[in-house]
Every structure is written in structure tokens, then in C-alpha cells.
Amino acid sequence: MTPIRNADLHCHSVVSDGTLTPEELAVRAAANGVDLWSLTDHDEVGGQHRAAAAARASGMRYLTGTEISVTFAGETVHIVGLGFDPDDAAMSQGLYDTRNGRGRRAQEMSEGLAKVGIHGAYEGALKFVGNPELISRTHFARFLVEAGHCRDTNEVFRKFLTEGKPGFVPHRWASLKDAIHWINEAGGLAVIAHPGRYRFTANEEYALFLEFKAHGGRAIEVVTGSHTPAEYDEYAAKALEFGFAASRGSDFHSPDESHCDLGSLPALPGALEPVWDLLESRIQ
Ligand code: AMP
Ligand code: MN
Ligand code: MN
Ligand code: MN
């Protein structure tokens, strides 16, 4: 197999909270020089067969992917799964259960926003939803921008959709243990997404890494669109310290919103074990 030069193992399509279809993402990734790609929609594998076929048509290799919402120490943590069987029944059921509370949560978010004078947010957000089972804060953010409440989605999150703000509703997602087990039992590998983005103390992060490892997690994202260059170095050192392989992914959502395009990140720091080296037999 020719060596992988530009892996992008994290992005979102209309099957979750991205704005492009799996096919459009594949064309964009290939045009940007990606040679190993994964579509990692939130809590969903519904786009996997389309993405694999589109990758093939664009001459890229492919790993199946998803990004599972998990609650750990009262915070939401994202666990990326790579290289699993997309038709695994237990994993599909687990993801279905994880998606299940989103509708009700969205109604409550809308009620919270109505209290500060923003009406019809639930219906407004629905206009941006590509998958009725996956209404996310991102869809609310797009509606609030369209309705003129904020200039961009970042401002919406800051003012309305993060903890303590009127549209924020606490939610209990999957457990860390269950998410890792679904991925591993389906033949895949679990990766902690963008570890630099959580508001953990050093002790809490340490606990996350140890528990993740104890349950069978194998890798962390080091080079991601959600990290600063200083965080590439910080999490490269932590990957070595904990014996984790390293992943790389843009977390691209939309040409209009994402500052980091598919395939545009720097390479992984040299000493790290790339996660795709552990997944050779799962690459399509
Ligand atoms: P949800 O799963 O519904 O809680 O939505 C989480 C999604 O919101 C993430 O996957 C991001 O796409 C987006 N998001 C979270 N925080 C921010 C932020 N501060 N600015 C912009 N988008 C964000
Ligand atoms: Mn997202
Ligand atoms: Mn994420
Ligand atoms: Mn993501």
C-alpha cells in the first residue's frame, strides 16, 4: 500500500450538522489532496455507505467513522470511532439511543430562547436539518444567524447556546464505556476528539485519559481544526505519555463556517504513531 500523506479523519455532512452531502465532501476532500478520508457524523452512521462509495469514485481510501456524544464528569466529550463495521447492530442501536433525546432537548432549547424574545426557534432550526433524528445546536445557530440575532454561528454559541445561556439545555449522552465498547465490538478503534476543547482541570483530563484507556480506547486527536499549534505539541506529548496513537482531522462542517478546510492541516508530529497504521486492515 502506498503511504498515507494526507489523512483527514473528522468531518460532518448533512446527515448530522454539516452543510454538504457526503458526495460533495468527498469531491472537496479529494480536490484538497486528501488520500485517506473518514466522514464522522455525530451519533450516526447513516452516511457511511454513500461516503465509502464517493471516496472510491474520487480515488481516496476510506475509513468508516462517527463522532459519539458522551457525558463524562458532567461535561460533553466526543469520541470518534474509526474503521468499524457500519452495519453492526449493537452499535446502530447504541447510536439510535444516543440520538433519541435530541428532539425533546430541541423543544426545551426553543422554550429557553422564547423567554428572551426569540420565537419559533424550533421550527426555524428544523429548516436547516438534513436528518430528522439529528437536530443539533448547530441548526439553531444557523437559524439565529438567518433571523438576524447574531452575525455568525460562533456568536450564537457564545450568547445563546453554551452553559448558562438561555438556549442551553443540559443533556445526558452515552457513557464513555458504552461508546468505546460499541466501537471496539464493531471492529473499530476509539479516538478522543479534540481533547484541547474540553474545560477540564488537569486532574479531570488525566482521569478521562486513564478511563478511556482502561475501557479500550487507543488514540487521541492531536492535529485538529479545534486545536491551536501549541495544542498540537501539548497533545503530542500526552499521546506519547499515555501510549495513545494520534489522529488528524479538520472537523470541517461547512464552507461558510469552518475556518479549517478538509485536508489543510499540518502533518502529525514525527514521533507519534498515526492511528491509520493501526487500522490498515480496515481501510477500504
Ligand atoms: P450538539 O451535539 O447539538 O450539542 O451540538 C454540538 C455541535 O455544535 C458541535 O459538534 C459543533 O459543530 C457545534 N459547536 C459547539 N460549540 C461551538 C462553538 N463555540 N462555536 C461554533 N460551533 C460550536
Ligand atoms: Mn458538529
Ligand atoms: Mn466534536
Ligand atoms: Mn466534529
PDB file of C-alpha atoms and ligand atoms in Angstrom:
ATOM      1  CA  MET A   1       0.000   0.000   0.000  1.00  0.00           C
ATOM      2  CA  THR A   2       1.337   3.480  -0.825  1.00  0.00           C
ATOM      3  CA  PRO A   3       1.984   5.568   2.300  1.00  0.00           C
ATOM      4  CA  ILE A   4      -0.747   7.908   3.561  1.00  0.00           C
ATOM      5  CA  ARG A   5       0.309  11.536   3.103  1.00  0.00           C
ATOM      6  CA  ASN A   6      -2.850  13.493   3.859  1.00  0.00           C
ATOM      7  CA  ALA A   7      -5.383  11.798   6.137  1.00  0.00           C
ATOM      8  CA  ASP A   8      -8.497  13.729   7.179  1.00  0.00           C
ATOM      9  CA  LEU A   9     -10.426  11.603   9.666  1.00  0.00           C
ATOM     10  CA  HIS A  10     -13.031  14.016  11.046  1.00  0.00           C
ATOM     11  CA  CYS A  11     -15.797  15.945   9.256  1.00  0.00           C
ATOM     12  CA  HIS A  12     -19.594  16.299   9.073  1.00  0.00           C
ATOM     13  CA  SER A  13     -22.231  16.060   6.336  1.00  0.00           C
ATOM     14  CA  VAL A  14     -25.955  16.882   6.119  1.00  0.00           C
ATOM     15  CA  VAL A  15     -26.511  13.505   7.815  1.00  0.00           C
ATOM     16  CA  SER A  16     -25.593  15.394  11.027  1.00  0.00           C
ATOM     17  CA  ASP A  17     -24.701  19.095  11.293  1.00  0.00           C
ATOM     18  CA  GLY A  18     -22.636  19.740   8.156  1.00  0.00           C
ATOM     19  CA  THR A  19     -23.996  21.597   5.129  1.00  0.00           C
ATOM     20  CA  LEU A  20     -22.529  19.430   2.333  1.00  0.00           C
ATOM     21  CA  THR A  21     -23.618  15.946   1.244  1.00  0.00           C
ATOM     22  CA  PRO A  22     -21.212  13.003   1.662  1.00  0.00           C
ATOM     23  CA  GLU A  23     -20.600  13.156  -2.107  1.00  0.00           C
ATOM     24  CA  GLU A  24     -19.814  16.896  -2.065  1.00  0.00           C
ATOM     25  CA  LEU A  25     -17.438  16.389   0.865  1.00  0.00           C
ATOM     26  CA  ALA A  26     -15.628  13.580  -0.969  1.00  0.00           C
ATOM     27  CA  VAL A  27     -15.084  15.759  -4.043  1.00  0.00           C
ATOM     28  CA  ARG A  28     -13.819  18.621  -1.870  1.00  0.00           C
ATOM     29  CA  ALA A  29     -11.513  16.379   0.176  1.00  0.00           C
ATOM     30  CA  ALA A  30     -10.003  14.794  -2.944  1.00  0.00           C
ATOM     31  CA  ALA A  31      -9.527  18.212  -4.597  1.00  0.00           C
ATOM     32  CA  ASN A  32      -7.647  19.319  -1.465  1.00  0.00           C
ATOM     33  CA  GLY A  33      -5.291  16.330  -1.704  1.00  0.00           C
ATOM     34  CA  VAL A  34      -6.788  14.037   0.953  1.00  0.00           C
ATOM     35  CA  ASP A  35      -5.755  10.418   0.325  1.00  0.00           C
ATOM     36  CA  LEU A  36      -7.400   8.790   3.370  1.00  0.00           C
ATOM     37  CA  TRP A  37     -10.775  10.154   4.379  1.00  0.00           C
ATOM     38  CA  SER A  38     -13.443   9.493   7.010  1.00  0.00           C
ATOM     39  CA  LEU A  39     -16.909  11.014   7.388  1.00  0.00           C
ATOM     40  CA  THR A  40     -17.649  11.194  11.134  1.00  0.00           C
ATOM     41  CA  ASP A  41     -21.243  12.392  11.532  1.00  0.00           C
ATOM     42  CA  HIS A  42     -22.451  12.945  15.100  1.00  0.00           C
ATOM     43  CA  ASP A  43     -24.134   9.870  16.646  1.00  0.00           C
ATOM     44  CA  GLU A  44     -24.974   8.490  13.205  1.00  0.00           C
ATOM     45  CA  VAL A  45     -23.655   6.066  10.591  1.00  0.00           C
ATOM     46  CA  GLY A  46     -26.393   6.681   8.001  1.00  0.00           C
ATOM     47  CA  GLY A  47     -23.967   8.305   5.539  1.00  0.00           C
ATOM     48  CA  GLN A  48     -21.257   5.633   5.652  1.00  0.00           C
ATOM     49  CA  HIS A  49     -22.068   3.596   2.555  1.00  0.00           C
ATOM     50  CA  ARG A  50     -22.504   6.758   0.472  1.00  0.00           C
ATOM     51  CA  ALA A  51     -19.241   8.189   1.786  1.00  0.00           C
ATOM     52  CA  ALA A  52     -17.281   4.994   1.083  1.00  0.00           C
ATOM     53  CA  ALA A  53     -18.640   4.856  -2.477  1.00  0.00           C
ATOM     54  CA  ALA A  54     -17.909   8.559  -3.029  1.00  0.00           C
ATOM     55  CA  ALA A  55     -14.363   8.125  -1.691  1.00  0.00           C
ATOM     56  CA  ARG A  56     -13.807   5.280  -4.141  1.00  0.00           C
ATOM     57  CA  ALA A  57     -15.159   7.380  -7.017  1.00  0.00           C
ATOM     58  CA  SER A  58     -12.755  10.196  -6.072  1.00  0.00           C
ATOM     59  CA  GLY A  59      -9.714   7.911  -5.750  1.00  0.00           C
ATOM     60  CA  MET A  60      -9.376   8.210  -1.944  1.00  0.00           C
ATOM     61  CA  ARG A  61      -9.024   5.440   0.572  1.00  0.00           C
ATOM     62  CA  TYR A  62     -11.710   5.359   3.246  1.00  0.00           C
ATOM     63  CA  LEU A  63     -12.222   4.502   6.923  1.00  0.00           C
ATOM     64  CA  THR A  64     -15.748   4.334   8.347  1.00  0.00           C
ATOM     65  CA  GLY A  65     -16.372   6.974  11.006  1.00  0.00           C
ATOM     66  CA  THR A  66     -18.691   8.504  13.577  1.00  0.00           C
ATOM     67  CA  GLU A  67     -18.398  11.014  16.441  1.00  0.00           C
ATOM     68  CA  ILE A  68     -20.267   9.863  19.551  1.00  0.00           C
ATOM     69  CA  SER A  69     -21.569  12.313  22.171  1.00  0.00           C
ATOM     70  CA  VAL A  70     -20.586  11.118  25.647  1.00  0.00           C
ATOM     71  CA  THR A  71     -21.138  12.537  29.136  1.00  0.00           C
ATOM     72  CA  PHE A  72     -18.042  12.331  31.341  1.00  0.00           C
ATOM     73  CA  ALA A  73     -17.657  14.136  34.682  1.00  0.00           C
ATOM     74  CA  GLY A  74     -20.676  16.292  33.856  1.00  0.00           C
ATOM     75  CA  GLU A  75     -19.180  17.502  30.553  1.00  0.00           C
ATOM     76  CA  THR A  76     -19.861  16.518  26.963  1.00  0.00           C
ATOM     77  CA  VAL A  77     -16.909  14.680  25.426  1.00  0.00           C
ATOM     78  CA  HIS A  78     -16.769  13.498  21.813  1.00  0.00           C
ATOM     79  CA  ILE A  79     -15.408  10.057  20.939  1.00  0.00           C
ATOM     80  CA  VAL A  80     -14.584   9.396  17.297  1.00  0.00           C
ATOM     81  CA  GLY A  81     -14.912   5.799  16.104  1.00  0.00           C
ATOM     82  CA  LEU A  82     -12.940   4.706  13.029  1.00  0.00           C
ATOM     83  CA  GLY A  83     -12.801   1.534  10.948  1.00  0.00           C
ATOM     84  CA  PHE A  84     -15.859  -0.239  12.416  1.00  0.00           C
ATOM     85  CA  ASP A  85     -18.480  -2.303  10.574  1.00  0.00           C
ATOM     86  CA  PRO A  86     -21.150   0.303   9.666  1.00  0.00           C
ATOM     87  CA  ASP A  87     -23.847  -2.375   9.731  1.00  0.00           C
ATOM     88  CA  ASP A  88     -23.086  -3.601  13.264  1.00  0.00           C
ATOM     89  CA  ALA A  89     -26.451  -3.988  15.020  1.00  0.00           C
ATOM     90  CA  ALA A  90     -25.354  -3.192  18.596  1.00  0.00           C
ATOM     91  CA  MET A  91     -23.546  -0.044  17.532  1.00  0.00           C
ATOM     92  CA  SER A  92     -26.501   1.131  15.428  1.00  0.00           C
ATOM     93  CA  GLN A  93     -28.834   0.606  18.389  1.00  0.00           C
ATOM     94  CA  GLY A  94     -26.466   2.475  20.738  1.00  0.00           C
ATOM     95  CA  LEU A  95     -26.252   5.415  18.340  1.00  0.00           C
ATOM     96  CA  TYR A  96     -30.022   5.403  17.887  1.00  0.00           C
ATOM     97  CA  ASP A  97     -30.470   5.603  21.666  1.00  0.00           C
ATOM     98  CA  THR A  98     -27.900   8.415  21.840  1.00  0.00           C
ATOM     99  CA  ARG A  99     -29.766  10.415  19.172  1.00  0.00           C
ATOM    100  CA  ASN A 100     -33.083   9.749  20.847  1.00  0.00           C
ATOM    101  CA  GLY A 101     -33.215  12.632  23.330  1.00  0.00           C
ATOM    102  CA  ARG A 102     -32.384  15.304  20.741  1.00  0.00           C
ATOM    103  CA  GLY A 103     -35.962  16.141  19.708  1.00  0.00           C
ATOM    104  CA  ARG A 104     -37.138  16.864  23.234  1.00  0.00           C
ATOM    105  CA  ARG A 105     -33.933  18.741  24.060  1.00  0.00           C
ATOM    106  CA  ALA A 106     -34.511  20.912  20.979  1.00  0.00           C
ATOM    107  CA  GLN A 107     -38.048  21.780  22.125  1.00  0.00           C
ATOM    108  CA  GLU A 108     -36.673  22.828  25.515  1.00  0.00           C
ATOM    109  CA  MET A 109     -33.953  24.892  23.861  1.00  0.00           C
ATOM    110  CA  SER A 110     -36.670  26.662  21.907  1.00  0.00           C
ATOM    111  CA  GLU A 111     -38.628  27.370  25.105  1.00  0.00           C
ATOM    112  CA  GLY A 112     -35.494  28.857  26.668  1.00  0.00           C
ATOM    113  CA  LEU A 113     -34.942  31.106  23.668  1.00  0.00           C
ATOM    114  CA  ALA A 114     -38.612  32.193  23.662  1.00  0.00           C
ATOM    115  CA  LYS A 115     -38.110  33.535  27.194  1.00  0.00           C
ATOM    116  CA  VAL A 116     -35.580  36.039  25.837  1.00  0.00           C
ATOM    117  CA  GLY A 117     -37.855  37.033  22.955  1.00  0.00           C
ATOM    118  CA  ILE A 118     -36.627  34.675  20.230  1.00  0.00           C
ATOM    119  CA  HIS A 119     -39.726  32.895  18.982  1.00  0.00           C
ATOM    120  CA  GLY A 120     -40.147  29.948  16.625  1.00  0.00           C
ATOM    121  CA  ALA A 121     -36.583  28.709  17.046  1.00  0.00           C
ATOM    122  CA  TYR A 122     -37.539  25.024  16.959  1.00  0.00           C
ATOM    123  CA  GLU A 123     -39.360  25.385  13.642  1.00  0.00           C
ATOM    124  CA  GLY A 124     -36.617  27.680  12.384  1.00  0.00           C
ATOM    125  CA  ALA A 125     -33.858  25.215  13.251  1.00  0.00           C
ATOM    126  CA  LEU A 126     -35.786  22.379  11.599  1.00  0.00           C
ATOM    127  CA  LYS A 127     -35.482  24.154   8.246  1.00  0.00           C
ATOM    128  CA  PHE A 128     -31.730  23.550   8.424  1.00  0.00           C
ATOM    129  CA  VAL A 129     -31.948  19.910   9.492  1.00  0.00           C
ATOM    130  CA  GLY A 130     -30.962  17.235   6.950  1.00  0.00           C
ATOM    131  CA  ASN A 131     -31.714  14.245   9.195  1.00  0.00           C
ATOM    132  CA  PRO A 132     -34.868  14.461  11.338  1.00  0.00           C
ATOM    133  CA  GLU A 133     -33.226  12.291  14.031  1.00  0.00           C
ATOM    134  CA  LEU A 134     -30.338  14.683  14.346  1.00  0.00           C
ATOM    135  CA  ILE A 135     -31.330  18.184  15.338  1.00  0.00           C
ATOM    136  CA  SER A 136     -28.295  19.870  16.881  1.00  0.00           C
ATOM    137  CA  ARG A 137     -27.284  23.184  18.394  1.00  0.00           C
ATOM    138  CA  THR A 138     -25.606  23.944  15.069  1.00  0.00           C
ATOM    139  CA  HIS A 139     -29.020  24.046  13.353  1.00  0.00           C
ATOM    140  CA  PHE A 140     -30.298  26.521  15.946  1.00  0.00           C
ATOM    141  CA  ALA A 141     -27.166  28.604  15.403  1.00  0.00           C
ATOM    142  CA  ARG A 142     -27.820  28.768  11.644  1.00  0.00           C
ATOM    143  CA  PHE A 143     -31.417  29.845  12.251  1.00  0.00           C
ATOM    144  CA  LEU A 144     -30.421  32.585  14.693  1.00  0.00           C
ATOM    145  CA  VAL A 145     -27.934  33.973  12.176  1.00  0.00           C
ATOM    146  CA  GLU A 146     -30.536  33.858   9.383  1.00  0.00           C
ATOM    147  CA  ALA A 147     -33.078  35.606  11.637  1.00  0.00           C
ATOM    148  CA  GLY A 148     -30.564  38.404  12.299  1.00  0.00           C
ATOM    149  CA  HIS A 149     -29.947  37.795  16.010  1.00  0.00           C
ATOM    150  CA  CYS A 150     -26.192  37.314  15.541  1.00  0.00           C
ATOM    151  CA  ARG A 151     -23.543  37.890  12.880  1.00  0.00           C
ATOM    152  CA  ASP A 152     -22.209  34.326  12.822  1.00  0.00           C
ATOM    153  CA  THR A 153     -22.684  30.957  14.463  1.00  0.00           C
ATOM    154  CA  ASN A 154     -19.763  31.474  16.856  1.00  0.00           C
ATOM    155  CA  GLU A 155     -21.539  34.492  18.286  1.00  0.00           C
ATOM    156  CA  VAL A 156     -24.757  32.450  18.649  1.00  0.00           C
ATOM    157  CA  PHE A 157     -22.936  29.799  20.683  1.00  0.00           C
ATOM    158  CA  ARG A 158     -21.307  32.443  22.855  1.00  0.00           C
ATOM    159  CA  LYS A 159     -24.510  34.364  23.562  1.00  0.00           C
ATOM    160  CA  PHE A 160     -27.216  31.709  23.490  1.00  0.00           C
ATOM    161  CA  LEU A 161     -26.164  28.062  23.273  1.00  0.00           C
ATOM    162  CA  THR A 162     -23.434  27.387  25.850  1.00  0.00           C
ATOM    163  CA  GLU A 163     -23.808  26.584  29.539  1.00  0.00           C
ATOM    164  CA  GLY A 164     -25.687  29.255  31.475  1.00  0.00           C
ATOM    165  CA  LYS A 165     -27.105  30.874  28.317  1.00  0.00           C
ATOM    166  CA  PRO A 166     -30.853  30.965  27.514  1.00  0.00           C
ATOM    167  CA  GLY A 167     -30.848  28.280  24.803  1.00  0.00           C
ATOM    168  CA  PHE A 168     -28.655  25.798  26.669  1.00  0.00           C
ATOM    169  CA  VAL A 169     -30.294  22.624  27.959  1.00  0.00           C
ATOM    170  CA  PRO A 170     -28.140  20.138  29.896  1.00  0.00           C
ATOM    171  CA  HIS A 171     -28.265  16.696  28.356  1.00  0.00           C
ATOM    172  CA  ARG A 172     -27.139  13.212  29.312  1.00  0.00           C
ATOM    173  CA  TRP A 173     -25.423  11.440  26.405  1.00  0.00           C
ATOM    174  CA  ALA A 174     -23.878   7.941  26.151  1.00  0.00           C
ATOM    175  CA  SER A 175     -21.405   6.707  28.771  1.00  0.00           C
ATOM    176  CA  LEU A 176     -17.706   6.635  27.890  1.00  0.00           C
ATOM    177  CA  LYS A 177     -17.609   2.896  28.467  1.00  0.00           C
ATOM    178  CA  ASP A 178     -20.577   2.149  26.206  1.00  0.00           C
ATOM    179  CA  ALA A 179     -19.283   4.321  23.349  1.00  0.00           C
ATOM    180  CA  ILE A 180     -15.859   2.636  23.386  1.00  0.00           C
ATOM    181  CA  HIS A 181     -17.417  -0.806  23.581  1.00  0.00           C
ATOM    182  CA  TRP A 182     -19.785  -0.183  20.654  1.00  0.00           C
ATOM    183  CA  ILE A 183     -16.824   0.891  18.524  1.00  0.00           C
ATOM    184  CA  ASN A 184     -14.494  -1.920  19.593  1.00  0.00           C
ATOM    185  CA  GLU A 185     -17.129  -4.647  19.315  1.00  0.00           C
ATOM    186  CA  ALA A 186     -17.880  -3.461  15.781  1.00  0.00           C
ATOM    187  CA  GLY A 187     -14.200  -3.954  14.893  1.00  0.00           C
ATOM    188  CA  GLY A 188     -13.180  -0.283  15.080  1.00  0.00           C
ATOM    189  CA  LEU A 189     -10.888   1.951  17.112  1.00  0.00           C
ATOM    190  CA  ALA A 190     -11.882   4.721  19.567  1.00  0.00           C
ATOM    191  CA  VAL A 191     -10.280   8.180  19.499  1.00  0.00           C
ATOM    192  CA  ILE A 192     -10.826  11.114  21.900  1.00  0.00           C
ATOM    193  CA  ALA A 193     -11.878  14.015  19.659  1.00  0.00           C
ATOM    194  CA  HIS A 194     -10.259  17.474  20.118  1.00  0.00           C
ATOM    195  CA  PRO A 195      -9.098  16.915  23.745  1.00  0.00           C
ATOM    196  CA  GLY A 196      -7.979  20.545  23.993  1.00  0.00           C
ATOM    197  CA  ARG A 197     -11.553  21.786  23.696  1.00  0.00           C
ATOM    198  CA  TYR A 198     -12.935  20.487  26.990  1.00  0.00           C
ATOM    199  CA  ARG A 199     -12.959  22.687  30.036  1.00  0.00           C
ATOM    200  CA  PHE A 200     -11.387  20.072  32.278  1.00  0.00           C
ATOM    201  CA  THR A 201      -8.884  20.636  35.036  1.00  0.00           C
ATOM    202  CA  ALA A 202      -5.598  18.751  34.680  1.00  0.00           C
ATOM    203  CA  ASN A 203      -6.899  16.103  37.097  1.00  0.00           C
ATOM    204  CA  GLU A 204     -10.163  15.629  35.194  1.00  0.00           C
ATOM    205  CA  GLU A 205      -8.347  15.298  31.881  1.00  0.00           C
ATOM    206  CA  TYR A 206      -5.993  12.767  33.430  1.00  0.00           C
ATOM    207  CA  ALA A 207      -9.000  10.779  34.657  1.00  0.00           C
ATOM    208  CA  LEU A 208     -10.587  10.927  31.197  1.00  0.00           C
ATOM    209  CA  PHE A 209      -7.428   9.603  29.536  1.00  0.00           C
ATOM    210  CA  LEU A 210      -6.981   6.803  32.094  1.00  0.00           C
ATOM    211  CA  GLU A 211     -10.615   5.690  31.959  1.00  0.00           C
ATOM    212  CA  PHE A 212     -10.642   5.912  28.181  1.00  0.00           C
ATOM    213  CA  LYS A 213      -7.594   3.671  28.058  1.00  0.00           C
ATOM    214  CA  ALA A 214      -8.955   1.252  30.670  1.00  0.00           C
ATOM    215  CA  HIS A 215     -12.118   0.765  28.597  1.00  0.00           C
ATOM    216  CA  GLY A 216     -10.095   0.031  25.444  1.00  0.00           C
ATOM    217  CA  GLY A 217      -9.606   3.455  23.828  1.00  0.00           C
ATOM    218  CA  ARG A 218      -6.468   3.641  21.684  1.00  0.00           C
ATOM    219  CA  ALA A 219      -5.905   7.141  20.276  1.00  0.00           C
ATOM    220  CA  ILE A 220      -6.427  10.891  20.652  1.00  0.00           C
ATOM    221  CA  GLU A 221      -6.744  13.628  18.071  1.00  0.00           C
ATOM    222  CA  VAL A 222      -3.558  15.685  18.079  1.00  0.00           C
ATOM    223  CA  VAL A 223      -3.760  17.760  14.895  1.00  0.00           C
ATOM    224  CA  THR A 224      -7.354  19.001  14.545  1.00  0.00           C
ATOM    225  CA  GLY A 225      -9.096  22.151  13.364  1.00  0.00           C
ATOM    226  CA  SER A 226     -10.133  22.636  17.009  1.00  0.00           C
ATOM    227  CA  HIS A 227      -6.556  22.870  18.333  1.00  0.00           C
ATOM    228  CA  THR A 228      -4.047  25.701  18.269  1.00  0.00           C
ATOM    229  CA  PRO A 229      -0.471  24.893  17.136  1.00  0.00           C
ATOM    230  CA  ALA A 230       0.567  24.988  20.812  1.00  0.00           C
ATOM    231  CA  GLU A 231      -2.067  22.328  21.500  1.00  0.00           C
ATOM    232  CA  TYR A 232      -0.620  20.117  18.711  1.00  0.00           C
ATOM    233  CA  ASP A 233       2.579  19.987  20.775  1.00  0.00           C
ATOM    234  CA  GLU A 234       0.789  19.617  24.093  1.00  0.00           C
ATOM    235  CA  TYR A 235      -1.324  16.662  22.947  1.00  0.00           C
ATOM    236  CA  ALA A 236       1.547  15.081  21.000  1.00  0.00           C
ATOM    237  CA  ALA A 237       3.422  14.902  24.314  1.00  0.00           C
ATOM    238  CA  LYS A 238       0.332  13.498  26.063  1.00  0.00           C
ATOM    239  CA  ALA A 239      -0.176  10.856  23.342  1.00  0.00           C
ATOM    240  CA  LEU A 240       3.388   9.656  23.955  1.00  0.00           C
ATOM    241  CA  GLU A 241       2.956   9.825  27.733  1.00  0.00           C
ATOM    242  CA  PHE A 242      -0.222   7.711  27.715  1.00  0.00           C
ATOM    243  CA  GLY A 243       0.751   5.388  24.857  1.00  0.00           C
ATOM    244  CA  PHE A 244      -2.000   6.618  22.516  1.00  0.00           C
ATOM    245  CA  ALA A 245      -1.817   6.649  18.733  1.00  0.00           C
ATOM    246  CA  ALA A 246      -2.541  10.023  17.115  1.00  0.00           C
ATOM    247  CA  SER A 247      -5.277  11.132  14.729  1.00  0.00           C
ATOM    248  CA  ARG A 248      -5.648  14.094  12.403  1.00  0.00           C
ATOM    249  CA  GLY A 249      -8.866  15.701  11.158  1.00  0.00           C
ATOM    250  CA  SER A 250     -10.235  19.090  10.146  1.00  0.00           C
ATOM    251  CA  ASP A 251     -13.686  18.769  11.817  1.00  0.00           C
ATOM    252  CA  PHE A 252     -14.969  20.517   8.680  1.00  0.00           C
ATOM    253  CA  HIS A 253     -18.714  21.378   8.769  1.00  0.00           C
ATOM    254  CA  SER A 254     -19.358  23.975   6.073  1.00  0.00           C
ATOM    255  CA  PRO A 255     -17.543  26.156   3.517  1.00  0.00           C
ATOM    256  CA  ASP A 256     -19.271  29.182   5.110  1.00  0.00           C
ATOM    257  CA  GLU A 257     -18.491  28.398   8.751  1.00  0.00           C
ATOM    258  CA  SER A 258     -15.366  26.264   9.081  1.00  0.00           C
ATOM    259  CA  HIS A 259     -12.043  28.037   9.385  1.00  0.00           C
ATOM    260  CA  CYS A 260     -10.195  24.779   8.692  1.00  0.00           C
ATOM    261  CA  ASP A 261     -10.800  23.182   5.287  1.00  0.00           C
ATOM    262  CA  LEU A 262     -10.630  19.455   4.521  1.00  0.00           C
ATOM    263  CA  GLY A 263      -7.062  18.251   4.065  1.00  0.00           C
ATOM    264  CA  SER A 264      -5.455  21.571   5.033  1.00  0.00           C
ATOM    265  CA  LEU A 265      -3.864  20.697   8.400  1.00  0.00           C
ATOM    266  CA  PRO A 266      -0.137  20.246   9.084  1.00  0.00           C
ATOM    267  CA  ALA A 267       1.268  16.712   9.359  1.00  0.00           C
ATOM    268  CA  LEU A 268       1.334  14.819  12.652  1.00  0.00           C
ATOM    269  CA  PRO A 269       4.492  15.416  14.684  1.00  0.00           C
ATOM    270  CA  GLY A 270       7.064  12.775  13.714  1.00  0.00           C
ATOM    271  CA  ALA A 271       7.432  10.646  16.850  1.00  0.00           C
ATOM    272  CA  LEU A 272       3.735   9.725  17.003  1.00  0.00           C
ATOM    273  CA  GLU A 273       2.094   6.525  15.829  1.00  0.00           C
ATOM    274  CA  PRO A 274      -0.555   7.503  13.252  1.00  0.00           C
ATOM    275  CA  VAL A 275      -3.918   5.936  14.028  1.00  0.00           C
ATOM    276  CA  TRP A 276      -4.227   4.709  10.428  1.00  0.00           C
ATOM    277  CA  ASP A 277      -1.190   2.445  10.953  1.00  0.00           C
ATOM    278  CA  LEU A 278      -3.319   0.541  13.494  1.00  0.00           C
ATOM    279  CA  LEU A 279      -6.236   0.348  11.061  1.00  0.00           C
ATOM    280  CA  GLU A 280      -4.564  -0.951   7.901  1.00  0.00           C
ATOM    281  CA  SER A 281      -6.840  -3.969   7.634  1.00  0.00           C
ATOM    282  CA  ARG A 282      -9.934  -1.716   7.962  1.00  0.00           C
ATOM    283  CA  ILE A 283      -9.014   0.715   5.169  1.00  0.00           C
ATOM    284  CA  GLN A 284     -11.283   0.420   2.128  1.00  0.00           C
TER     285      GLN A 284
HETATM  286  P1  AMP B   1     -24.899  19.344  19.924  1.00  0.00           P
HETATM  287  O1  AMP B   1     -24.370  17.956  19.605  1.00  0.00           O
HETATM  288  O2  AMP B   1     -26.301  19.531  19.475  1.00  0.00           O
HETATM  289  O3  AMP B   1     -24.672  19.734  21.351  1.00  0.00           O
HETATM  290  O4  AMP B   1     -24.055  20.360  19.026  1.00  0.00           O
HETATM  291  C1  AMP B   1     -22.649  20.354  19.086  1.00  0.00           C
HETATM  292  C2  AMP B   1     -22.086  20.973  17.826  1.00  0.00           C
HETATM  293  O5  AMP B   1     -22.162  22.374  17.898  1.00  0.00           O
HETATM  294  C3  AMP B   1     -20.600  20.688  17.660  1.00  0.00           C
HETATM  295  O6  AMP B   1     -20.396  19.460  17.011  1.00  0.00           O
HETATM  296  C4  AMP B   1     -20.140  21.832  16.815  1.00  0.00           C
HETATM  297  O7  AMP B   1     -20.418  21.561  15.457  1.00  0.00           O
HETATM  298  C5  AMP B   1     -21.032  22.960  17.248  1.00  0.00           C
HETATM  299  N1  AMP B   1     -20.387  23.833  18.260  1.00  0.00           N
HETATM  300  C6  AMP B   1     -20.179  23.594  19.546  1.00  0.00           C
HETATM  301  N2  AMP B   1     -19.618  24.657  20.175  1.00  0.00           N
HETATM  302  C7  AMP B   1     -19.469  25.594  19.226  1.00  0.00           C
HETATM  303  C8  AMP B   1     -18.950  26.938  19.209  1.00  0.00           C
HETATM  304  N3  AMP B   1     -18.482  27.503  20.326  1.00  0.00           N
HETATM  305  N4  AMP B   1     -18.967  27.599  18.051  1.00  0.00           N
HETATM  306  C9  AMP B   1     -19.450  27.039  16.919  1.00  0.00           C
HETATM  307  N5  AMP B   1     -19.948  25.780  16.860  1.00  0.00           N
HETATM  308  C10 AMP B   1     -19.956  25.077  18.002  1.00  0.00           C
HETATM  309 MN    MN B   2     -20.761  19.446  14.848  1.00  0.00          MN
HETATM  310 MN    MN B   3     -16.748  17.392  18.320  1.00  0.00          MN
HETATM  311 MN    MN B   4     -16.886  17.034  14.903  1.00  0.00          MN
END
